[in-house]
Tab-separated table of C-alpha atoms and ligand atoms in Angstrom:
chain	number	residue	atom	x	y	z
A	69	UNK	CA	-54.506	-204.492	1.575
A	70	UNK	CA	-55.234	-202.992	-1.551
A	71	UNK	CA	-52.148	-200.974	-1.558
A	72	UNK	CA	-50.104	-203.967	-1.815
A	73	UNK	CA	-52.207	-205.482	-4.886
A	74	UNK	CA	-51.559	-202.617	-6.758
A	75	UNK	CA	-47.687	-202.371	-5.800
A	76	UNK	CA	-48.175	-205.725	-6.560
A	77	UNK	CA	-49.816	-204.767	-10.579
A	78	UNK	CA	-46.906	-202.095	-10.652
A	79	UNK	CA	-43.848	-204.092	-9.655
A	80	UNK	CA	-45.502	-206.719	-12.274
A	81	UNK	CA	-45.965	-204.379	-15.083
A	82	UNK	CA	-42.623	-202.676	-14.539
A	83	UNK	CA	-40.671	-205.803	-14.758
A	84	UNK	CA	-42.593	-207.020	-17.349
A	85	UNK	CA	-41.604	-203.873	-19.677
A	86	UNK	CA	-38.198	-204.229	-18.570
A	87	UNK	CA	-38.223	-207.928	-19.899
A	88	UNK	CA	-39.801	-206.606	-23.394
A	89	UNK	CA	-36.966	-204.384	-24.019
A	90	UNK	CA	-33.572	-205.629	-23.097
A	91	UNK	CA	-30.409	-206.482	-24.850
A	92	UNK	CA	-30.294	-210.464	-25.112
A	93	UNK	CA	-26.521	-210.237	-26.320
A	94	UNK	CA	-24.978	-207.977	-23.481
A	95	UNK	CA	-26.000	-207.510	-19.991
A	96	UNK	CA	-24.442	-204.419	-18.805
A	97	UNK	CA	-27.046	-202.835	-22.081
A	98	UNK	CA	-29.054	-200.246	-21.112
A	99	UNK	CA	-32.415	-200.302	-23.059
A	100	UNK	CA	-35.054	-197.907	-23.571
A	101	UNK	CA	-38.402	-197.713	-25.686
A	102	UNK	CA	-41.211	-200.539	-26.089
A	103	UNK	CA	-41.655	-203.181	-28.757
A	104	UNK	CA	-39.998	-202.370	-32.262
A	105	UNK	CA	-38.619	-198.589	-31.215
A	106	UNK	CA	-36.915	-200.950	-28.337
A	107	UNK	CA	-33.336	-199.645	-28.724
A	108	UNK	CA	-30.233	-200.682	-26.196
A	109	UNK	CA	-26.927	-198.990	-26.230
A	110	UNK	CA	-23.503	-199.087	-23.551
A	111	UNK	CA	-21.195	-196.832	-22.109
A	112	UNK	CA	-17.878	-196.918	-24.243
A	113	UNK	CA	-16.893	-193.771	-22.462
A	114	UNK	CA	-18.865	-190.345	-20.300
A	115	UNK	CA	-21.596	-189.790	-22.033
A	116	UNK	CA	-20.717	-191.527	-24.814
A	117	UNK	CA	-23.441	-194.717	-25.594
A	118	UNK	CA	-22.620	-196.980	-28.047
A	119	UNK	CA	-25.716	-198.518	-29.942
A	120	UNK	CA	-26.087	-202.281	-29.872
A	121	UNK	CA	-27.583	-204.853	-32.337
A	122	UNK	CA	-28.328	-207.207	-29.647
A	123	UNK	CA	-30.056	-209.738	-31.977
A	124	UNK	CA	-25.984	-210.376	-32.821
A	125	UNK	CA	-22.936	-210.903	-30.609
A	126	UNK	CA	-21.478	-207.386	-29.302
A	127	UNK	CA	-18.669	-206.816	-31.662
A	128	UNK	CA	-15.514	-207.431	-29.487
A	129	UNK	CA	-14.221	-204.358	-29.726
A	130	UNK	CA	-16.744	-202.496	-28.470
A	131	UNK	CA	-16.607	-204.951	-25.614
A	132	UNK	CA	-13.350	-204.482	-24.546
A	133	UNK	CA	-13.910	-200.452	-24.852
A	134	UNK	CA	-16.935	-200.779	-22.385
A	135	UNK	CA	-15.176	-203.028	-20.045
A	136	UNK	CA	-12.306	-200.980	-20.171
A	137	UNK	CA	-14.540	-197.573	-19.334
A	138	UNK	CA	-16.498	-200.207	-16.434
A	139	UNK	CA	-13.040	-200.690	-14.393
A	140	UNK	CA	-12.133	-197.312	-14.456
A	141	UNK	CA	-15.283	-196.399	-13.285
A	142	UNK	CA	-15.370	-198.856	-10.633
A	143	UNK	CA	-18.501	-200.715	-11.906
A	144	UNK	CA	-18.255	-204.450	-11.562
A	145	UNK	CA	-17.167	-206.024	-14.996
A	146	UNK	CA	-18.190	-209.308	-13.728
A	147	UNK	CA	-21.475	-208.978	-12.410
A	148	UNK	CA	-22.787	-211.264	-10.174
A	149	UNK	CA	-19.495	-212.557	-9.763
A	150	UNK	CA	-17.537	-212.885	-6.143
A	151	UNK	CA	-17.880	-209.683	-3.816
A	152	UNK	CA	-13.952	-209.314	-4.187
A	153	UNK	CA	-13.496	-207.807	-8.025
A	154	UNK	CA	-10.128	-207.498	-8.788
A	155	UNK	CA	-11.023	-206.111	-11.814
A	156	UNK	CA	-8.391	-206.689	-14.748
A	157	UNK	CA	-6.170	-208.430	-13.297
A	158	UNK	CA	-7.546	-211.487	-15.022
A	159	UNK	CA	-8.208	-210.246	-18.249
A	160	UNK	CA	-4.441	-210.203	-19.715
A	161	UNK	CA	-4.380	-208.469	-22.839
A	162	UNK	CA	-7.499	-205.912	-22.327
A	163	UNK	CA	-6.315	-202.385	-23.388
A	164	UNK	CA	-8.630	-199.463	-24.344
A	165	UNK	CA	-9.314	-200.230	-28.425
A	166	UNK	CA	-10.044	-197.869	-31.387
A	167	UNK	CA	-12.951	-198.922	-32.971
A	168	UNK	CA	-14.464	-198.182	-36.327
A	169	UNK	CA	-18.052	-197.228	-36.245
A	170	UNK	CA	-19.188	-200.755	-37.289
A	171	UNK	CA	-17.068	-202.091	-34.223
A	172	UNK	CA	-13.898	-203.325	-35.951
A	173	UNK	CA	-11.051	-202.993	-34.762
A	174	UNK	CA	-8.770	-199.785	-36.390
A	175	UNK	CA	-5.539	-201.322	-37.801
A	176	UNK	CA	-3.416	-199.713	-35.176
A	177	UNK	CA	-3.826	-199.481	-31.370
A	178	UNK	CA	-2.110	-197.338	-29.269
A	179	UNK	CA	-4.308	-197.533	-25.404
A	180	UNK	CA	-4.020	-194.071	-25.031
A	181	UNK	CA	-0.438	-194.044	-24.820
A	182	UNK	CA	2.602	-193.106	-27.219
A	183	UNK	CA	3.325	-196.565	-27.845
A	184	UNK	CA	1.810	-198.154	-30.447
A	185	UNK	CA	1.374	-201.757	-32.324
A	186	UNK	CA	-0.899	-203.539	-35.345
A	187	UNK	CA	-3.852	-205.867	-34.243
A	188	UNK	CA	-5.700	-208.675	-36.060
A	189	UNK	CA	-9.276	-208.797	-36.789
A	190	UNK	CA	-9.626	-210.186	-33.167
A	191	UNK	CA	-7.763	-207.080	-31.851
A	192	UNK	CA	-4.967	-209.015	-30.628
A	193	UNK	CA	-1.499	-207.870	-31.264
A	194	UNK	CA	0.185	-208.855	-34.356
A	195	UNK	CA	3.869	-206.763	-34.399
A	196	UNK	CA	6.246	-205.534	-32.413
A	197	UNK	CA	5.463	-202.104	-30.135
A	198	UNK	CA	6.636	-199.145	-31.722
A	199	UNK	CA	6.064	-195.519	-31.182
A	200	UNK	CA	2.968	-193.499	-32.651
A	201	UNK	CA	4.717	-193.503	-36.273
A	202	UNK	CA	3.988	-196.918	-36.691
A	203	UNK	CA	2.302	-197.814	-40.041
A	204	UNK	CA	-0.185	-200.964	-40.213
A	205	UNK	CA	-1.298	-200.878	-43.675
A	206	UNK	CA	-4.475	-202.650	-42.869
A	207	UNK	CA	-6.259	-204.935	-40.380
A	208	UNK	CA	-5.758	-208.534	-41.242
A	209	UNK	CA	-8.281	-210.728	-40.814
A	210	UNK	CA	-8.095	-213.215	-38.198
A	211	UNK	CA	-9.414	-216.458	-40.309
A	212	UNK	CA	-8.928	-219.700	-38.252
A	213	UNK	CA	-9.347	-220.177	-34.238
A	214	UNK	CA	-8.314	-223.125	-32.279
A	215	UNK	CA	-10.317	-223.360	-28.973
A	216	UNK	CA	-8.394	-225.309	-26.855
A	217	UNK	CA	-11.193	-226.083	-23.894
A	218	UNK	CA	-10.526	-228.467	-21.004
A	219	UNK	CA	-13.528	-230.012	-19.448
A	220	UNK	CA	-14.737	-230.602	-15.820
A	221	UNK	CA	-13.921	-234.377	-14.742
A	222	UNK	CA	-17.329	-236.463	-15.967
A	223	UNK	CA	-19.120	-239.752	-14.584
A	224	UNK	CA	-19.001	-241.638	-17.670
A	225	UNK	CA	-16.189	-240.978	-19.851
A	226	UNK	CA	-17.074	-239.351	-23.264
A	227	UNK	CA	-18.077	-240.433	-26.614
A	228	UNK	CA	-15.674	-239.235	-29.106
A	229	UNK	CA	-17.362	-240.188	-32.117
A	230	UNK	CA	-20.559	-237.528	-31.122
A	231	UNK	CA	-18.196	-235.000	-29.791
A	232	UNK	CA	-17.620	-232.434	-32.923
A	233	UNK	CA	-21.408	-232.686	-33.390
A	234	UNK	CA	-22.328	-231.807	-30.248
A	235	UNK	CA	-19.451	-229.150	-29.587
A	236	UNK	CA	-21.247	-227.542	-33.000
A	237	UNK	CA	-24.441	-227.422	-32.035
A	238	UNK	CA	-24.035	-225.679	-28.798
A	239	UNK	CA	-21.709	-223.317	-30.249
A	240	UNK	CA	-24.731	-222.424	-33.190
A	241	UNK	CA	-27.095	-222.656	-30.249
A	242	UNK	CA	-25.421	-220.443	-27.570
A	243	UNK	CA	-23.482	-217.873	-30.053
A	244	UNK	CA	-26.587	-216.238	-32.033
A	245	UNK	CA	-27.000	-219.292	-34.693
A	246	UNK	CA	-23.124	-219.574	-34.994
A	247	UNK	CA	-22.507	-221.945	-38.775
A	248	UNK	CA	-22.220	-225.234	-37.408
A	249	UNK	CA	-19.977	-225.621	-40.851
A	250	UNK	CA	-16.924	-223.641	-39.812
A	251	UNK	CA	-16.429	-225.611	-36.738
A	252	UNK	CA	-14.075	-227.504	-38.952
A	253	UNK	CA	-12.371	-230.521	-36.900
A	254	UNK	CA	-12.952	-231.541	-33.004
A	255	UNK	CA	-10.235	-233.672	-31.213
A	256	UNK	CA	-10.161	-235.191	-27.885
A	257	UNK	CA	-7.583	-235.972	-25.007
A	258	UNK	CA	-9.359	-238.061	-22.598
A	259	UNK	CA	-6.433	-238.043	-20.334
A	260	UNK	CA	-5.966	-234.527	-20.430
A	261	UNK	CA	-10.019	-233.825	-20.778
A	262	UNK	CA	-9.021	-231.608	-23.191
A	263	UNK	CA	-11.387	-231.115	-26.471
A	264	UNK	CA	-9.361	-228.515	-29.246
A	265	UNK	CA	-12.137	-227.566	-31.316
A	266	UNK	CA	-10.813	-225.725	-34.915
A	267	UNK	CA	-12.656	-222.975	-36.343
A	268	UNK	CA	-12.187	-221.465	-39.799
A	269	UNK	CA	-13.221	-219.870	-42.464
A	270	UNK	CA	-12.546	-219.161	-46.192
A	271	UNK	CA	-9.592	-216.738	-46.570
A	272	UNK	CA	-11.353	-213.208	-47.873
A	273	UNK	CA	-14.570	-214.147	-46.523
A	274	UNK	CA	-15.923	-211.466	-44.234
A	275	UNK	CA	-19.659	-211.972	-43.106
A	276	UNK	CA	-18.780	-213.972	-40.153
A	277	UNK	CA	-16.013	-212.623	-37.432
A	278	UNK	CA	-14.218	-215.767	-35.408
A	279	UNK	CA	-13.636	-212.925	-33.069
A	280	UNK	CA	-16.396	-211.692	-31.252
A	281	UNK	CA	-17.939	-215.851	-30.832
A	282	UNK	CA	-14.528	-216.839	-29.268
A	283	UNK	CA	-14.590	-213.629	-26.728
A	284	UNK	CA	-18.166	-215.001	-25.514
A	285	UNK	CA	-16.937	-218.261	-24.877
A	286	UNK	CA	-14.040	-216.773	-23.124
A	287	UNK	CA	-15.936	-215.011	-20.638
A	288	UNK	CA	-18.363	-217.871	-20.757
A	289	UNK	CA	-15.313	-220.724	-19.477
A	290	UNK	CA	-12.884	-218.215	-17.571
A	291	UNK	CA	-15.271	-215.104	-15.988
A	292	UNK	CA	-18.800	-215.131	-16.483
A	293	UNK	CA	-21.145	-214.932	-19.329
A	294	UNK	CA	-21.827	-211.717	-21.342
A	295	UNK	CA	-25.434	-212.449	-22.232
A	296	UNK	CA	-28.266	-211.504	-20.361
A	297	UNK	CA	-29.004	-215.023	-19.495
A	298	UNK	CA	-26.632	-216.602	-17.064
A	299	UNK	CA	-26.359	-219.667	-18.119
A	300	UNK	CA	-23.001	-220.839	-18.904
A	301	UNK	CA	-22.096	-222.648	-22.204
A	302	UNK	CA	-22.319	-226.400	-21.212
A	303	UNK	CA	-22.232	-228.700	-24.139
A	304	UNK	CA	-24.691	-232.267	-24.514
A	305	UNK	CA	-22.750	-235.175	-25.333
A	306	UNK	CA	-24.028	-238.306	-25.169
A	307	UNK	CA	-26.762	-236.804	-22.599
A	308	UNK	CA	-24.511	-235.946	-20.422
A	309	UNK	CA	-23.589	-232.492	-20.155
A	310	UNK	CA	-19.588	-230.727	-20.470
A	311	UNK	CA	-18.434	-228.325	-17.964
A	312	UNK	CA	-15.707	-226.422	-19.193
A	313	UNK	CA	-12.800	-225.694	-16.747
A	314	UNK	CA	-10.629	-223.458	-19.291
A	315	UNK	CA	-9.927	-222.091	-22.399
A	316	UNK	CA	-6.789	-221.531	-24.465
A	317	UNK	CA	-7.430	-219.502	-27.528
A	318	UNK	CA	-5.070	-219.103	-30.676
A	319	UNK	CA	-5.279	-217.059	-33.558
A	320	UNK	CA	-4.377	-217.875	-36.788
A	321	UNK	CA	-4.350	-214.451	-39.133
A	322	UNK	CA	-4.387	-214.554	-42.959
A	323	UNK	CA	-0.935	-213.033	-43.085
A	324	UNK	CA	1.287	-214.275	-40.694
A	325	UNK	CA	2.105	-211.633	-38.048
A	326	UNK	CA	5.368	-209.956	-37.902
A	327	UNK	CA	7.025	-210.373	-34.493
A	328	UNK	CA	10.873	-210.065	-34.728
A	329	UNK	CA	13.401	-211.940	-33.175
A	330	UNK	CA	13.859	-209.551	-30.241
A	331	UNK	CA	11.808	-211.534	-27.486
A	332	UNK	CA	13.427	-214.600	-28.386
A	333	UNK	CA	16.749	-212.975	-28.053
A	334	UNK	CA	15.953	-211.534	-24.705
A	335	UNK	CA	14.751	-215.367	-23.851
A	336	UNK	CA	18.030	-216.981	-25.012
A	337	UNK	CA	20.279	-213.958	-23.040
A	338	UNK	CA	17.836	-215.293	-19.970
A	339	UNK	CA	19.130	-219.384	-20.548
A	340	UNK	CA	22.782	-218.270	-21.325
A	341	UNK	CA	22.538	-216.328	-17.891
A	342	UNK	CA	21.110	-219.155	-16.101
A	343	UNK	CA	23.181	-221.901	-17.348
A	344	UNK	CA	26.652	-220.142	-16.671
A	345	UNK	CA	25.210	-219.178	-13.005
A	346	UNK	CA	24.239	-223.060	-12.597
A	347	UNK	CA	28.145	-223.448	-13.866
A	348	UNK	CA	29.660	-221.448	-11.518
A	349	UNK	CA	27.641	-222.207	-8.572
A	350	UNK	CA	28.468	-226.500	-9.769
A	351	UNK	CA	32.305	-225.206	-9.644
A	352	UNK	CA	32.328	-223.773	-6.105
A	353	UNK	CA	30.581	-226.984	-4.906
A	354	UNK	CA	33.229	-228.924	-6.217
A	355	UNK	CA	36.200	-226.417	-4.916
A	356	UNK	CA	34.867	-226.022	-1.267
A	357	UNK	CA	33.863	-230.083	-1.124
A	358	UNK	CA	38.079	-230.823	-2.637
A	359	UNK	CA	39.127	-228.016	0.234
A	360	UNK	CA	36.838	-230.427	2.650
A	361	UNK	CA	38.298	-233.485	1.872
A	362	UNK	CA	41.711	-232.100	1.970
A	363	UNK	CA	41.353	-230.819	5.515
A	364	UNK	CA	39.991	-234.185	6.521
A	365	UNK	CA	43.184	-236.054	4.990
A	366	UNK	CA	45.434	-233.110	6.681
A	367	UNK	CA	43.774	-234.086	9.824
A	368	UNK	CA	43.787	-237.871	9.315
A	369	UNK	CA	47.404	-237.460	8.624
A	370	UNK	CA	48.213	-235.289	11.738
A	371	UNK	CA	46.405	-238.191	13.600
A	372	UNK	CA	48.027	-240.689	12.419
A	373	UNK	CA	51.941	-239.304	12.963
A	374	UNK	CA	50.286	-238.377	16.651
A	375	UNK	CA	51.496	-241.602	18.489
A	376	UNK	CA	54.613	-242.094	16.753
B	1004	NAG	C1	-28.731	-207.087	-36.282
B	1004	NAG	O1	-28.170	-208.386	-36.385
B	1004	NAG	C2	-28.983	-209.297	-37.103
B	1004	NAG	C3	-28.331	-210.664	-36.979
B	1004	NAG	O2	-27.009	-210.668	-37.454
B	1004	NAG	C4	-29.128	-208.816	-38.539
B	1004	NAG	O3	-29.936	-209.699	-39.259
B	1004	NAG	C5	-29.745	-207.430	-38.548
B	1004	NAG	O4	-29.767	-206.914	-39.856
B	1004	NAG	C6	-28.951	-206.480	-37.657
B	1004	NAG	N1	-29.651	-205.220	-37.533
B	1004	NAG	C7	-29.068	-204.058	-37.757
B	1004	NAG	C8	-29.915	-202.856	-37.534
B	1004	NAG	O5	-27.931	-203.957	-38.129
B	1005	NAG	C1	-3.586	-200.323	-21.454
B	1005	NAG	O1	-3.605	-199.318	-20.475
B	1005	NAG	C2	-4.113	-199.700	-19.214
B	1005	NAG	C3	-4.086	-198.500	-18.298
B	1005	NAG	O2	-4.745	-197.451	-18.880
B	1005	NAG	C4	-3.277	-200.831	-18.641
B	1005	NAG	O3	-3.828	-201.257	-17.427
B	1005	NAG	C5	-3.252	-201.976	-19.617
B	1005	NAG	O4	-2.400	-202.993	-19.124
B	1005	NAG	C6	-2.754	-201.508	-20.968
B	1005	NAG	N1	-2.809	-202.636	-21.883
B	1005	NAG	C7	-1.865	-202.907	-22.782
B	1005	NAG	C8	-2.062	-204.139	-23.596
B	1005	NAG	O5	-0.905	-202.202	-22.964
């Protein structure tokens, strides 16, 4: 009997330690030391921990490095998530990321590969691929983010009016006191239950990254949520509460990227092919259904003459 009290005391004081020092901001941290010499790091790579601040959103970067390292590895990127993982199959647009040491992204990616492009300050891709001689001067910052967020069907159909207020406040609430002030304009489809929420910031300014909030939500609407703490981001409006359903993100930069014309070319060669297949197939319709109609009239002839 006493045996189990202590087990008990142990299990107690073990989980209790574990609660002291953990990483808030990412749960796949792994966190070590007591009260202020707590310290919490990731895998980015084999032996290779990357520190966290996890009083601050996980810069994206590193993010995508450690999920990137997670799948290869096998671990679950999800966590918690359905017993099938089909790893990255959902997350279009991961690739292994250069990072600086303070978690930006470098200028130019490459995945580990000889072909190479330019990323935003969001690490999405800006230009065309090249090859590894690729020059991208610098990273441009990513300074305006439309959320584009469709919400679960509701009971009571929504306020509008307290809408952007409350969209604000949980975004400052759930993304490590996000400024409510840069969630610049809210509208809302009720039809579509769609809410696009705009958020942007001064062009040059460079103490708050767009980036790394919109990845949270991301995960938060599409996969799962990052943070320790499960719970998913679920706006108040009106007292009743948003589910979101999905999430559309686009990225304004503060140079306009440089994509050529090529895709759009290879888009147009697609229509031209389609339309003069839809052409010619219209054209043998016609010809066999004239041949048709012809042999009928032969035949009608033929059976007409017959009893003459
Ligand atoms: C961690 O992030 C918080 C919140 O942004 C910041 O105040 C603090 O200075 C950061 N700590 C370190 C060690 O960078
Ligand atoms: C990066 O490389 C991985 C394989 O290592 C691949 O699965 C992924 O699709 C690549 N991503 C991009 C954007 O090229």
């Amino acid at each position: 009997m006493n045996m189990w009290i202590v087990l008990a005391i142990v299990a107690f004081a073990a989980g209790a330690s574990a609660q002291s020092c953990s990483c808030a901001t990412m749960k796949w941290a792994t966190c070590d030391g007591e009260g202020a010499a707590c310290g919490c790091s990731i895998l980015i790579g084999d032996s290779n921990p990357q520190p966290l601040n996890c009083s601050a959103l996980i810069p994206k970067c590193f993010l995508m490095k450690a999920e990137m390292y997670r799948a290869k590895k096998g671990l679950d990127t999800r966590s918690g998530g359905k017993p099938v993982e089909s790893a990255f199959v959902d997350n279009d647009g991961i690739y292994d990321p250069d990072c600086e040491n303070n978690g930006k992204f470098r200028a130019k990616q490459c995945n580990n590969t000889e072909e190479c492009w330019c990323v935003n300050s969001a690490g999405v891709r800006r230009t065309d691929k090249g090859d590894k001689n690729l020059v991208c001067e610098k990273l441009v910052e990513t300074h305006w983010l439309r959320l584009q967020l469709t919400h679960k069907p509701v009971t009571t159909p929504l306020s509008a009016e307290n809408l952007k207020a409350a969209i604000a406040d949980a975004i400052n609430k759930r993304y490590t006191n996000f400024d409510k002030q840069l969630v610049s304009a809210v509208e809302y489809d009720a039809d579509a239950r769609m809410i696009v929420v705009d958020v942007k910031k001064e062009k040059g300014e460079r103490k708050t990254d767009l980036a790394n909030m919109a990845y949270y939500m991301e995960k938060d609407v599409k996969v799962l949520p990052l943070f320790k703490n499960p719970e998913k981001f679920v706006p108040v409006v009106g007292g009743q509460t948003l589910e979101m359903e999905n999430i559309l993100v686009y990225y304004v930069d503060e140079d306009p990227p440089t994509f050529t014309m090529k895709h759009l070319s290879g888009g147009i060669i697609a229509v031209i092919v389609v339309v003069v297949l839809a052409v010619i197939a219209g054209l043998l319709v016609l010809f066999f259904a004239r041949k048709r109609q012809n042999q009928k009239y032969n035949k009608a002839q033929q059976r007409e003459m017959e009893p003459m």
